[in-house]
Amino acid sequence: MKNWEANIRRVTPYTPGEQPREPRMIKLNTNENPYPPSPAVEQAAKELGADRLRLYPDPASSVLTEALAGFYRRKPEEIFVGVGSDDVLAMAFQTFFQSGKPILFPDITYSFYPVWAELFRIPWKSPALDSEFRIVKEDYFGENGGIVFPNPNAPTGIYMELSEVEEILQKNRDVIVIVDEAYVDFAGPSAIELVDRYDNLLVVQTFSKSRSMAGMRIGFAVGNPELIRYLNDVKYSFNSYTMSQAALELGAAAVGDETYFRETLGKIIRVREETKRELSALGFVFPDSRANFIFASHESCPAEELFEALKAEHIYVRHFHGPRIGNYLRITIGTEEQMAALLAFLRDYLKEHSGKRRKTDS
């Protein structure tokens, strides 16, 4: 070991989903939206003008925070924006989880949470989901240094009703509770409805899923103005200009086109429900997903085998290694045509697999 290596912070990094670059692939592994952003985004990109890029963007991100405030009927001072929800969440970890007590998040959840906790030297505990992959709310009623969980959860897709979210908040008035709502637009009511009643609640969302802008990297948080001020203090201590001018302008344009937003959501939800029925008929089991993906396991065919077979056909899904989830695939909801191709392959493959199994058994 070199002398300077003794002073390096070592962490186990988050592993992002594979980003293949193939001309005729079906990419269902990173929960991207299969439809393009709103036409208003394309128009805003044309109008942006290269000359504006020589100037620093507004550090207050006013055009975007005001658009979000209007959409969610909040005040601009209740909105914080960042470079994707990962940036927003990382800022929140650094800002709010400083008590020295362990923070809580589920054992099966977004795998960035333990990475941030270790990176920022925050103690943590992860209560186990129950046998049906549901968060046990009572596990979050004891003393802790803060709470964070996705709703719907990832990778399970299970949505917790707001009444249960509120129970967790009621039992934790002295710490910050972060509800990570990357997928909530596909599910049900947002915890933003609870912000006025709980000054310790921070709700985080993203443009990467429902607004088709994963490549632009836009995330935001909604909370009481005091929480947002604390977040901005930490942000300005790192970088005053976190959001590019393009992200601000195009993000605001996306928020302004609610009709397109609702139409796209409707298509994805409809295809998700159709896909559930088809997968169930093929022998898959899965939690009742309320996200833009399905977390599925087959009764007789190992997930890793299916994962490799799909990949060989240029159909990409996500396979996680780990206790309790190693035999599941997370399948993003694509277009009708993409899901039809996936299901056709699965029908043929499982039929062949079943035939081979019968021969082996005999």
mmCIF file of C-alpha atoms in Angstrom:
data_model
loop_
_atom_site.group_PDB
_atom_site.id
_atom_site.type_symbol
_atom_site.label_atom_id
_atom_site.label_comp_id
_atom_site.label_asym_id
_atom_site.label_seq_id
_atom_site.Cartn_x
_atom_site.Cartn_y
_atom_site.Cartn_z
ATOM 1 C CA MET A 1 0.000 0.000 0.000
ATOM 2 C CA LYS A 2 1.261 3.471 -0.883
ATOM 3 C CA ASN A 3 1.566 5.875 2.057
ATOM 4 C CA TRP A 4 -1.197 8.150 0.816
ATOM 5 C CA GLU A 5 -3.651 5.272 0.402
ATOM 6 C CA ALA A 6 -4.056 5.045 4.176
ATOM 7 C CA ASN A 7 -5.897 8.385 4.056
ATOM 8 C CA ILE A 8 -8.388 7.451 1.340
ATOM 9 C CA ARG A 9 -12.048 7.018 2.267
ATOM 10 C CA ARG A 10 -13.205 3.653 0.972
ATOM 11 C CA VAL A 11 -16.863 3.008 0.262
ATOM 12 C CA THR A 12 -18.895 0.321 -1.450
ATOM 13 C CA PRO A 13 -20.471 2.322 -4.289
ATOM 14 C CA TYR A 14 -24.003 2.182 -5.605
ATOM 15 C CA THR A 15 -24.285 0.015 -8.723
ATOM 16 C CA PRO A 16 -26.433 1.705 -11.382
ATOM 17 C CA GLY A 17 -28.449 -0.236 -13.905
ATOM 18 C CA GLU A 18 -26.704 -1.321 -17.081
ATOM 19 C CA GLN A 19 -26.871 1.227 -19.901
ATOM 20 C CA PRO A 20 -26.454 -0.817 -23.099
ATOM 21 C CA ARG A 21 -26.129 0.900 -26.454
ATOM 22 C CA GLU A 22 -27.689 -1.360 -29.043
ATOM 23 C CA PRO A 23 -29.739 -0.263 -32.056
ATOM 24 C CA ARG A 24 -32.650 -2.708 -31.695
ATOM 25 C CA MET A 25 -32.784 -3.486 -27.992
ATOM 26 C CA ILE A 26 -35.763 -3.400 -25.645
ATOM 27 C CA LYS A 27 -34.553 -1.558 -22.551
ATOM 28 C CA LEU A 28 -36.657 -2.373 -19.494
ATOM 29 C CA ASN A 29 -33.983 -2.296 -16.787
ATOM 30 C CA THR A 30 -33.724 1.247 -15.396
ATOM 31 C CA ASN A 31 -37.347 2.401 -15.048
ATOM 32 C CA GLU A 32 -37.081 5.090 -17.705
ATOM 33 C CA ASN A 33 -40.242 6.371 -19.326
ATOM 34 C CA PRO A 34 -40.723 4.777 -22.771
ATOM 35 C CA TYR A 35 -42.301 7.938 -24.186
ATOM 36 C CA PRO A 36 -40.520 11.182 -25.092
ATOM 37 C CA PRO A 37 -40.830 14.316 -22.970
ATOM 38 C CA SER A 38 -43.627 16.764 -23.619
ATOM 39 C CA PRO A 39 -43.517 18.557 -26.995
ATOM 40 C CA ALA A 40 -43.237 21.724 -24.903
ATOM 41 C CA VAL A 41 -39.797 20.528 -23.786
ATOM 42 C CA GLU A 42 -38.630 20.148 -27.381
ATOM 43 C CA GLN A 43 -39.901 23.637 -28.183
ATOM 44 C CA ALA A 44 -38.179 25.106 -25.122
ATOM 45 C CA ALA A 45 -34.906 23.447 -26.190
ATOM 46 C CA LYS A 46 -35.150 25.117 -29.600
ATOM 47 C CA GLU A 47 -35.799 28.498 -28.010
ATOM 48 C CA LEU A 48 -33.061 28.277 -25.375
ATOM 49 C CA GLY A 49 -30.337 29.682 -27.600
ATOM 50 C CA ALA A 50 -26.649 28.820 -27.313
ATOM 51 C CA ASP A 51 -25.709 32.354 -26.275
ATOM 52 C CA ARG A 52 -27.528 31.957 -22.963
ATOM 53 C CA LEU A 53 -25.239 29.076 -22.061
ATOM 54 C CA ARG A 54 -22.271 31.434 -21.612
ATOM 55 C CA LEU A 55 -23.991 32.931 -18.561
ATOM 56 C CA TYR A 56 -24.330 31.357 -15.128
ATOM 57 C CA PRO A 57 -27.830 30.060 -14.381
ATOM 58 C CA ASP A 58 -29.966 31.554 -11.640
ATOM 59 C CA PRO A 59 -28.657 29.998 -8.387
ATOM 60 C CA ALA A 60 -32.160 30.224 -6.890
ATOM 61 C CA SER A 61 -33.553 28.226 -9.851
ATOM 62 C CA SER A 62 -36.559 30.532 -9.802
ATOM 63 C CA VAL A 63 -38.134 29.604 -13.135
ATOM 64 C CA LEU A 64 -38.330 25.952 -12.090
ATOM 65 C CA THR A 65 -39.237 26.410 -8.431
ATOM 66 C CA GLU A 66 -42.045 28.798 -9.432
ATOM 67 C CA ALA A 67 -43.360 26.334 -12.032
ATOM 68 C CA LEU A 68 -43.343 23.516 -9.467
ATOM 69 C CA ALA A 69 -44.950 25.731 -6.832
ATOM 70 C CA GLY A 70 -47.779 26.528 -9.242
ATOM 71 C CA PHE A 71 -48.298 22.892 -10.208
ATOM 72 C CA TYR A 72 -48.398 21.603 -6.626
ATOM 73 C CA ARG A 73 -50.103 24.702 -5.188
ATOM 74 C CA ARG A 74 -47.220 25.452 -2.856
ATOM 75 C CA LYS A 75 -45.085 28.522 -2.231
ATOM 76 C CA PRO A 76 -41.749 28.808 -4.085
ATOM 77 C CA GLU A 77 -39.928 28.908 -0.745
ATOM 78 C CA GLU A 78 -41.269 25.399 -0.076
ATOM 79 C CA ILE A 79 -39.450 23.960 -3.117
ATOM 80 C CA PHE A 80 -35.828 22.820 -3.442
ATOM 81 C CA VAL A 81 -34.409 21.577 -6.750
ATOM 82 C CA GLY A 82 -31.300 19.566 -7.516
ATOM 83 C CA VAL A 83 -29.497 17.479 -10.103
ATOM 84 C CA GLY A 84 -31.868 14.531 -10.001
ATOM 85 C CA SER A 85 -33.498 13.208 -6.847
ATOM 86 C CA ASP A 86 -30.206 11.502 -5.961
ATOM 87 C CA ASP A 87 -28.610 14.937 -5.533
ATOM 88 C CA VAL A 88 -31.573 16.159 -3.489
ATOM 89 C CA LEU A 89 -31.499 13.084 -1.253
ATOM 90 C CA ALA A 90 -27.726 13.296 -0.754
ATOM 91 C CA MET A 91 -28.112 16.939 0.334
ATOM 92 C CA ALA A 92 -30.911 15.929 2.692
ATOM 93 C CA PHE A 93 -28.811 13.159 4.266
ATOM 94 C CA GLN A 94 -26.010 15.643 4.924
ATOM 95 C CA THR A 95 -28.362 18.316 6.206
ATOM 96 C CA PHE A 96 -30.816 16.476 8.437
ATOM 97 C CA PHE A 97 -29.227 13.256 9.679
ATOM 98 C CA GLN A 98 -26.669 14.633 12.120
ATOM 99 C CA SER A 99 -27.934 13.473 15.530
ATOM 100 C CA GLY A 100 -25.529 10.557 15.885
ATOM 101 C CA LYS A 101 -28.477 8.188 16.315
ATOM 102 C CA PRO A 102 -29.153 5.543 13.658
ATOM 103 C CA ILE A 103 -31.426 6.539 10.826
ATOM 104 C CA LEU A 104 -33.967 3.984 9.618
ATOM 105 C CA PHE A 105 -34.785 2.677 6.153
ATOM 106 C CA PRO A 106 -36.092 -0.721 4.960
ATOM 107 C CA ASP A 107 -33.794 -3.683 4.369
ATOM 108 C CA ILE A 108 -35.104 -4.074 0.811
ATOM 109 C CA THR A 109 -35.250 -0.618 -0.714
ATOM 110 C CA TYR A 110 -33.330 1.868 -2.852
ATOM 111 C CA SER A 111 -29.744 0.672 -2.531
ATOM 112 C CA PHE A 112 -28.281 4.192 -2.519
ATOM 113 C CA TYR A 113 -29.469 4.779 1.080
ATOM 114 C CA PRO A 114 -26.771 2.673 2.784
ATOM 115 C CA VAL A 115 -24.164 4.093 0.399
ATOM 116 C CA TRP A 116 -24.947 7.671 1.453
ATOM 117 C CA ALA A 117 -25.138 6.669 5.110
ATOM 118 C CA GLU A 118 -21.671 5.121 4.938
ATOM 119 C CA LEU A 119 -20.231 7.949 2.843
ATOM 120 C CA PHE A 120 -21.479 10.634 5.242
ATOM 121 C CA ARG A 121 -20.725 8.484 8.320
ATOM 122 C CA ILE A 122 -24.324 8.341 9.467
ATOM 123 C CA PRO A 123 -25.252 5.315 11.628
ATOM 124 C CA TRP A 124 -28.189 3.339 10.251
ATOM 125 C CA LYS A 125 -30.486 0.388 10.786
ATOM 126 C CA SER A 126 -32.713 -1.343 8.260
ATOM 127 C CA PRO A 127 -35.892 -2.959 9.616
ATOM 128 C CA ALA A 128 -36.961 -5.958 7.554
ATOM 129 C CA LEU A 129 -39.947 -5.877 5.236
ATOM 130 C CA ASP A 130 -42.593 -8.432 6.122
ATOM 131 C CA SER A 131 -43.150 -11.696 4.224
ATOM 132 C CA GLU A 132 -45.148 -9.827 1.583
ATOM 133 C CA PHE A 133 -42.408 -7.183 1.099
ATOM 134 C CA ARG A 134 -44.372 -4.521 2.955
ATOM 135 C CA ILE A 135 -42.924 -1.921 5.316
ATOM 136 C CA VAL A 136 -43.907 -2.660 8.920
ATOM 137 C CA LYS A 137 -44.785 0.819 10.145
ATOM 138 C CA GLU A 138 -44.400 -0.116 13.817
ATOM 139 C CA ASP A 139 -40.684 -0.749 13.212
ATOM 140 C CA TYR A 140 -40.320 3.023 12.749
ATOM 141 C CA PHE A 141 -41.997 4.077 15.999
ATOM 142 C CA GLY A 142 -38.927 3.819 18.256
ATOM 143 C CA GLU A 143 -36.090 6.265 18.900
ATOM 144 C CA ASN A 144 -34.026 7.080 15.803
ATOM 145 C CA GLY A 145 -32.021 9.789 14.075
ATOM 146 C CA GLY A 146 -34.335 10.171 11.092
ATOM 147 C CA ILE A 147 -36.302 8.082 8.601
ATOM 148 C CA VAL A 148 -36.223 7.692 4.828
ATOM 149 C CA PHE A 149 -38.236 5.330 2.649
ATOM 150 C CA PRO A 150 -39.545 5.264 -0.920
ATOM 151 C CA ASN A 151 -43.265 5.280 -1.596
ATOM 152 C CA PRO A 152 -43.885 3.257 -3.698
ATOM 153 C CA ASN A 153 -40.943 1.225 -2.438
ATOM 154 C CA ALA A 154 -38.240 0.093 -4.824
ATOM 155 C CA PRO A 155 -37.668 -2.507 -6.122
ATOM 156 C CA THR A 156 -40.962 -3.981 -4.883
ATOM 157 C CA GLY A 157 -43.344 -1.320 -6.255
ATOM 158 C CA ILE A 158 -45.587 -1.460 -3.179
ATOM 159 C CA TYR A 159 -47.383 1.768 -2.285
ATOM 160 C CA MET A 160 -48.061 2.692 1.354
ATOM 161 C CA GLU A 161 -51.334 4.509 1.880
ATOM 162 C CA LEU A 162 -51.025 8.053 3.248
ATOM 163 C CA SER A 163 -52.797 7.074 6.457
ATOM 164 C CA GLU A 164 -49.861 4.773 7.282
ATOM 165 C CA VAL A 165 -47.301 7.373 6.248
ATOM 166 C CA GLU A 166 -49.020 9.776 8.612
ATOM 167 C CA GLU A 167 -48.807 7.270 11.470
ATOM 168 C CA ILE A 168 -45.024 7.169 11.017
ATOM 169 C CA LEU A 169 -44.938 10.958 11.041
ATOM 170 C CA GLN A 170 -47.054 11.166 14.177
ATOM 171 C CA LYS A 171 -44.630 8.880 16.011
ATOM 172 C CA ASN A 172 -41.555 10.827 14.862
ATOM 173 C CA ARG A 173 -42.163 14.525 15.455
ATOM 174 C CA ASP A 174 -38.589 15.152 16.679
ATOM 175 C CA VAL A 175 -36.710 13.889 13.588
ATOM 176 C CA ILE A 176 -36.863 14.496 9.858
ATOM 177 C CA VAL A 177 -38.889 11.995 7.844
ATOM 178 C CA ILE A 178 -38.066 11.831 4.125
ATOM 179 C CA VAL A 179 -40.584 10.221 1.773
ATOM 180 C CA ASP A 180 -38.874 9.414 -1.516
ATOM 181 C CA GLU A 181 -41.607 9.536 -4.164
ATOM 182 C CA ALA A 182 -39.757 8.752 -7.385
ATOM 183 C CA TYR A 183 -42.711 6.626 -8.550
ATOM 184 C CA VAL A 184 -45.686 8.205 -6.814
ATOM 185 C CA ASP A 185 -47.240 9.601 -10.000
ATOM 186 C CA PHE A 186 -47.991 6.013 -11.066
ATOM 187 C CA ALA A 187 -49.464 5.125 -7.674
ATOM 188 C CA GLY A 188 -51.719 7.408 -5.672
ATOM 189 C CA PRO A 189 -51.824 10.550 -3.526
ATOM 190 C CA SER A 190 -48.508 12.193 -2.673
ATOM 191 C CA ALA A 191 -47.321 12.902 0.865
ATOM 192 C CA ILE A 192 -47.081 16.541 -0.270
ATOM 193 C CA GLU A 193 -50.659 16.648 1.078
ATOM 194 C CA LEU A 194 -49.194 16.244 4.577
ATOM 195 C CA VAL A 195 -46.560 18.986 4.437
ATOM 196 C CA ASP A 196 -48.788 21.624 6.048
ATOM 197 C CA ARG A 197 -49.430 19.358 9.043
ATOM 198 C CA TYR A 198 -45.880 18.117 9.620
ATOM 199 C CA ASP A 199 -42.992 20.563 9.660
ATOM 200 C CA ASN A 200 -40.512 17.648 9.828
ATOM 201 C CA LEU A 201 -41.645 16.083 6.524
ATOM 202 C CA LEU A 202 -39.590 16.330 3.337
ATOM 203 C CA VAL A 203 -41.072 14.863 0.134
ATOM 204 C CA VAL A 204 -38.651 14.154 -2.720
ATOM 205 C CA GLN A 205 -39.630 13.562 -6.351
ATOM 206 C CA THR A 206 -37.924 13.338 -9.742
ATOM 207 C CA PHE A 207 -38.427 14.192 -13.402
ATOM 208 C CA SER A 208 -36.686 10.939 -14.451
ATOM 209 C CA LYS A 209 -39.733 8.661 -14.430
ATOM 210 C CA SER A 210 -43.144 10.198 -15.002
ATOM 211 C CA ARG A 211 -41.840 13.260 -16.861
ATOM 212 C CA SER A 212 -39.503 11.359 -19.255
ATOM 213 C CA MET A 213 -36.440 13.463 -18.436
ATOM 214 C CA ALA A 214 -33.923 11.038 -16.906
ATOM 215 C CA GLY A 215 -31.225 12.444 -19.188
ATOM 216 C CA MET A 216 -31.735 16.001 -17.935
ATOM 217 C CA ARG A 217 -31.247 15.144 -14.226
ATOM 218 C CA ILE A 218 -33.905 17.112 -12.343
ATOM 219 C CA GLY A 219 -35.156 16.358 -8.850
ATOM 220 C CA PHE A 220 -36.961 18.404 -6.232
ATOM 221 C CA ALA A 221 -38.129 18.392 -2.649
ATOM 222 C CA VAL A 222 -41.191 19.898 -1.000
ATOM 223 C CA GLY A 223 -41.178 20.849 2.669
ATOM 224 C CA ASN A 224 -41.766 23.710 5.036
ATOM 225 C CA PRO A 225 -39.695 26.845 4.256
ATOM 226 C CA GLU A 226 -37.352 26.290 7.203
ATOM 227 C CA LEU A 227 -36.323 22.854 5.929
ATOM 228 C CA ILE A 228 -35.783 24.280 2.450
ATOM 229 C CA ARG A 229 -33.587 27.076 3.844
ATOM 230 C CA TYR A 230 -31.409 24.517 5.611
ATOM 231 C CA LEU A 231 -31.096 22.526 2.392
ATOM 232 C CA ASN A 232 -30.099 25.625 0.442
ATOM 233 C CA ASP A 233 -27.461 26.504 3.041
ATOM 234 C CA VAL A 234 -25.807 23.129 2.459
ATOM 235 C CA LYS A 235 -26.225 23.383 -1.311
ATOM 236 C CA TYR A 236 -24.567 26.807 -1.436
ATOM 237 C CA SER A 237 -21.714 25.435 0.641
ATOM 238 C CA PHE A 238 -20.953 22.972 -2.149
ATOM 239 C CA ASN A 239 -21.971 24.646 -5.392
ATOM 240 C CA SER A 240 -24.164 27.672 -5.996
ATOM 241 C CA TYR A 241 -24.967 26.679 -9.579
ATOM 242 C CA THR A 242 -26.127 23.078 -9.324
ATOM 243 C CA MET A 243 -28.799 23.327 -12.026
ATOM 244 C CA SER A 244 -27.906 24.064 -15.640
ATOM 245 C CA GLN A 245 -29.810 26.722 -17.568
ATOM 246 C CA ALA A 246 -31.122 24.022 -19.898
ATOM 247 C CA ALA A 247 -32.427 21.930 -16.984
ATOM 248 C CA LEU A 248 -34.232 24.926 -15.492
ATOM 249 C CA GLU A 249 -35.913 26.013 -18.725
ATOM 250 C CA LEU A 250 -36.808 22.547 -19.993
ATOM 251 C CA GLY A 251 -37.984 21.411 -16.575
ATOM 252 C CA ALA A 252 -40.330 24.371 -16.298
ATOM 253 C CA ALA A 253 -41.683 23.602 -19.785
ATOM 254 C CA ALA A 254 -42.398 20.007 -18.785
ATOM 255 C CA VAL A 255 -44.295 21.085 -15.674
ATOM 256 C CA GLY A 256 -46.387 23.450 -17.769
ATOM 257 C CA ASP A 257 -47.813 20.708 -19.996
ATOM 258 C CA GLU A 258 -50.116 18.881 -17.597
ATOM 259 C CA THR A 259 -52.263 17.372 -20.352
ATOM 260 C CA TYR A 260 -49.353 15.464 -21.881
ATOM 261 C CA PHE A 261 -48.189 14.431 -18.404
ATOM 262 C CA ARG A 262 -51.568 12.904 -17.525
ATOM 263 C CA GLU A 263 -51.925 11.173 -20.900
ATOM 264 C CA THR A 264 -48.516 9.521 -20.613
ATOM 265 C CA LEU A 265 -49.175 8.385 -17.060
ATOM 266 C CA GLY A 266 -52.469 6.853 -18.170
ATOM 267 C CA LYS A 267 -50.791 4.848 -20.923
ATOM 268 C CA ILE A 268 -48.121 3.453 -18.627
ATOM 269 C CA ILE A 269 -50.602 2.510 -15.903
ATOM 270 C CA ARG A 270 -52.874 0.781 -18.404
ATOM 271 C CA VAL A 271 -49.991 -1.233 -19.908
ATOM 272 C CA ARG A 272 -48.745 -2.074 -16.401
ATOM 273 C CA GLU A 273 -52.087 -3.577 -15.428
ATOM 274 C CA GLU A 274 -52.324 -5.546 -18.688
ATOM 275 C CA THR A 275 -48.775 -6.835 -18.160
ATOM 276 C CA LYS A 276 -49.630 -7.967 -14.623
ATOM 277 C CA ARG A 277 -52.465 -10.094 -15.977
ATOM 278 C CA GLU A 278 -50.289 -11.630 -18.682
ATOM 279 C CA LEU A 279 -47.379 -12.367 -16.325
ATOM 280 C CA SER A 280 -49.708 -13.939 -13.809
ATOM 281 C CA ALA A 281 -51.114 -16.214 -16.500
ATOM 282 C CA LEU A 282 -47.542 -17.318 -17.297
ATOM 283 C CA GLY A 283 -46.914 -18.380 -13.699
ATOM 284 C CA PHE A 284 -45.140 -15.280 -12.390
ATOM 285 C CA VAL A 285 -45.800 -13.972 -8.891
ATOM 286 C CA PHE A 286 -45.195 -10.390 -7.809
ATOM 287 C CA PRO A 287 -46.245 -7.743 -5.303
ATOM 288 C CA ASP A 288 -49.045 -5.479 -6.476
ATOM 289 C CA SER A 289 -46.900 -2.841 -8.131
ATOM 290 C CA ARG A 290 -48.089 0.741 -8.153
ATOM 291 C CA ALA A 291 -44.916 1.986 -9.887
ATOM 292 C CA ASN A 292 -43.761 1.869 -13.523
ATOM 293 C CA PHE A 293 -42.205 -1.553 -13.048
ATOM 294 C CA ILE A 294 -43.099 -5.056 -11.852
ATOM 295 C CA PHE A 295 -40.962 -7.087 -9.432
ATOM 296 C CA ALA A 296 -41.598 -10.629 -10.611
ATOM 297 C CA SER A 297 -40.492 -14.159 -9.832
ATOM 298 C CA HIS A 298 -41.423 -17.311 -11.738
ATOM 299 C CA GLU A 299 -42.658 -20.400 -9.947
ATOM 300 C CA SER A 300 -40.298 -22.762 -11.780
ATOM 301 C CA CYS A 301 -37.709 -20.832 -13.811
ATOM 302 C CA PRO A 302 -34.788 -19.180 -11.936
ATOM 303 C CA ALA A 303 -34.593 -15.404 -12.325
ATOM 304 C CA GLU A 304 -30.916 -15.378 -13.270
ATOM 305 C CA GLU A 305 -31.559 -17.881 -16.046
ATOM 306 C CA LEU A 306 -34.403 -15.746 -17.389
ATOM 307 C CA PHE A 307 -32.296 -12.625 -17.090
ATOM 308 C CA GLU A 308 -29.514 -14.103 -19.232
ATOM 309 C CA ALA A 309 -31.957 -15.545 -21.778
ATOM 310 C CA LEU A 310 -33.669 -12.175 -22.177
ATOM 311 C CA LYS A 311 -30.333 -10.396 -22.484
ATOM 312 C CA ALA A 312 -29.278 -12.776 -25.259
ATOM 313 C CA GLU A 313 -32.369 -11.581 -27.145
ATOM 314 C CA HIS A 314 -31.439 -7.928 -26.472
ATOM 315 C CA ILE A 315 -34.230 -7.512 -23.915
ATOM 316 C CA TYR A 316 -32.811 -5.905 -20.788
ATOM 317 C CA VAL A 317 -34.417 -6.209 -17.359
ATOM 318 C CA ARG A 318 -32.851 -5.815 -13.883
ATOM 319 C CA HIS A 319 -31.714 -8.693 -11.682
ATOM 320 C CA PHE A 320 -30.671 -8.086 -8.086
ATOM 321 C CA HIS A 321 -28.472 -10.400 -6.046
ATOM 322 C CA GLY A 322 -29.290 -10.615 -2.378
ATOM 323 C CA PRO A 323 -31.270 -12.381 0.304
ATOM 324 C CA ARG A 324 -35.001 -12.734 -0.444
ATOM 325 C CA ILE A 325 -34.798 -10.949 -3.814
ATOM 326 C CA GLY A 326 -32.285 -13.040 -5.760
ATOM 327 C CA ASN A 327 -35.018 -14.884 -7.626
ATOM 328 C CA TYR A 328 -36.828 -11.747 -8.793
ATOM 329 C CA LEU A 329 -36.583 -9.627 -11.926
ATOM 330 C CA ARG A 330 -37.550 -5.969 -12.002
ATOM 331 C CA ILE A 331 -39.250 -5.271 -15.306
ATOM 332 C CA THR A 332 -39.828 -1.676 -16.377
ATOM 333 C CA ILE A 333 -43.102 -0.958 -18.144
ATOM 334 C CA GLY A 334 -42.375 -0.043 -21.739
ATOM 335 C CA THR A 335 -44.631 0.662 -24.688
ATOM 336 C CA GLU A 336 -47.382 -1.752 -25.703
ATOM 337 C CA GLU A 337 -45.121 -3.051 -28.492
ATOM 338 C CA GLN A 338 -42.152 -3.562 -26.151
ATOM 339 C CA MET A 339 -44.207 -5.422 -23.570
ATOM 340 C CA ALA A 340 -45.814 -7.567 -26.278
ATOM 341 C CA ALA A 341 -42.329 -8.582 -27.473
ATOM 342 C CA LEU A 342 -41.234 -9.368 -23.912
ATOM 343 C CA LEU A 343 -44.326 -11.483 -23.240
ATOM 344 C CA ALA A 344 -44.019 -13.345 -26.549
ATOM 345 C CA PHE A 345 -40.442 -14.285 -25.717
ATOM 346 C CA LEU A 346 -41.406 -15.380 -22.180
ATOM 347 C CA ARG A 347 -44.239 -17.574 -23.494
ATOM 348 C CA ASP A 348 -41.923 -19.374 -25.904
ATOM 349 C CA TYR A 349 -39.050 -19.646 -23.450
ATOM 350 C CA LEU A 350 -41.152 -20.933 -20.565
ATOM 351 C CA LYS A 351 -42.891 -23.460 -22.818
ATOM 352 C CA GLU A 352 -39.492 -24.770 -23.924
ATOM 353 C CA HIS A 353 -38.212 -24.714 -20.322
ATOM 354 C CA SER A 354 -41.250 -26.680 -19.149
ATOM 355 C CA GLY A 355 -40.733 -29.285 -21.867
ATOM 356 C CA LYS A 356 -37.090 -29.778 -20.912
ATOM 357 C CA ARG A 357 -38.042 -30.104 -17.244
ATOM 358 C CA ARG A 358 -40.624 -32.811 -18.023
ATOM 359 C CA LYS A 359 -38.027 -34.777 -19.998
ATOM 360 C CA THR A 360 -35.562 -34.507 -17.121
ATOM 361 C CA ASP A 361 -38.164 -35.630 -14.582
ATOM 362 C CA SER A 362 -39.109 -38.657 -16.681
#
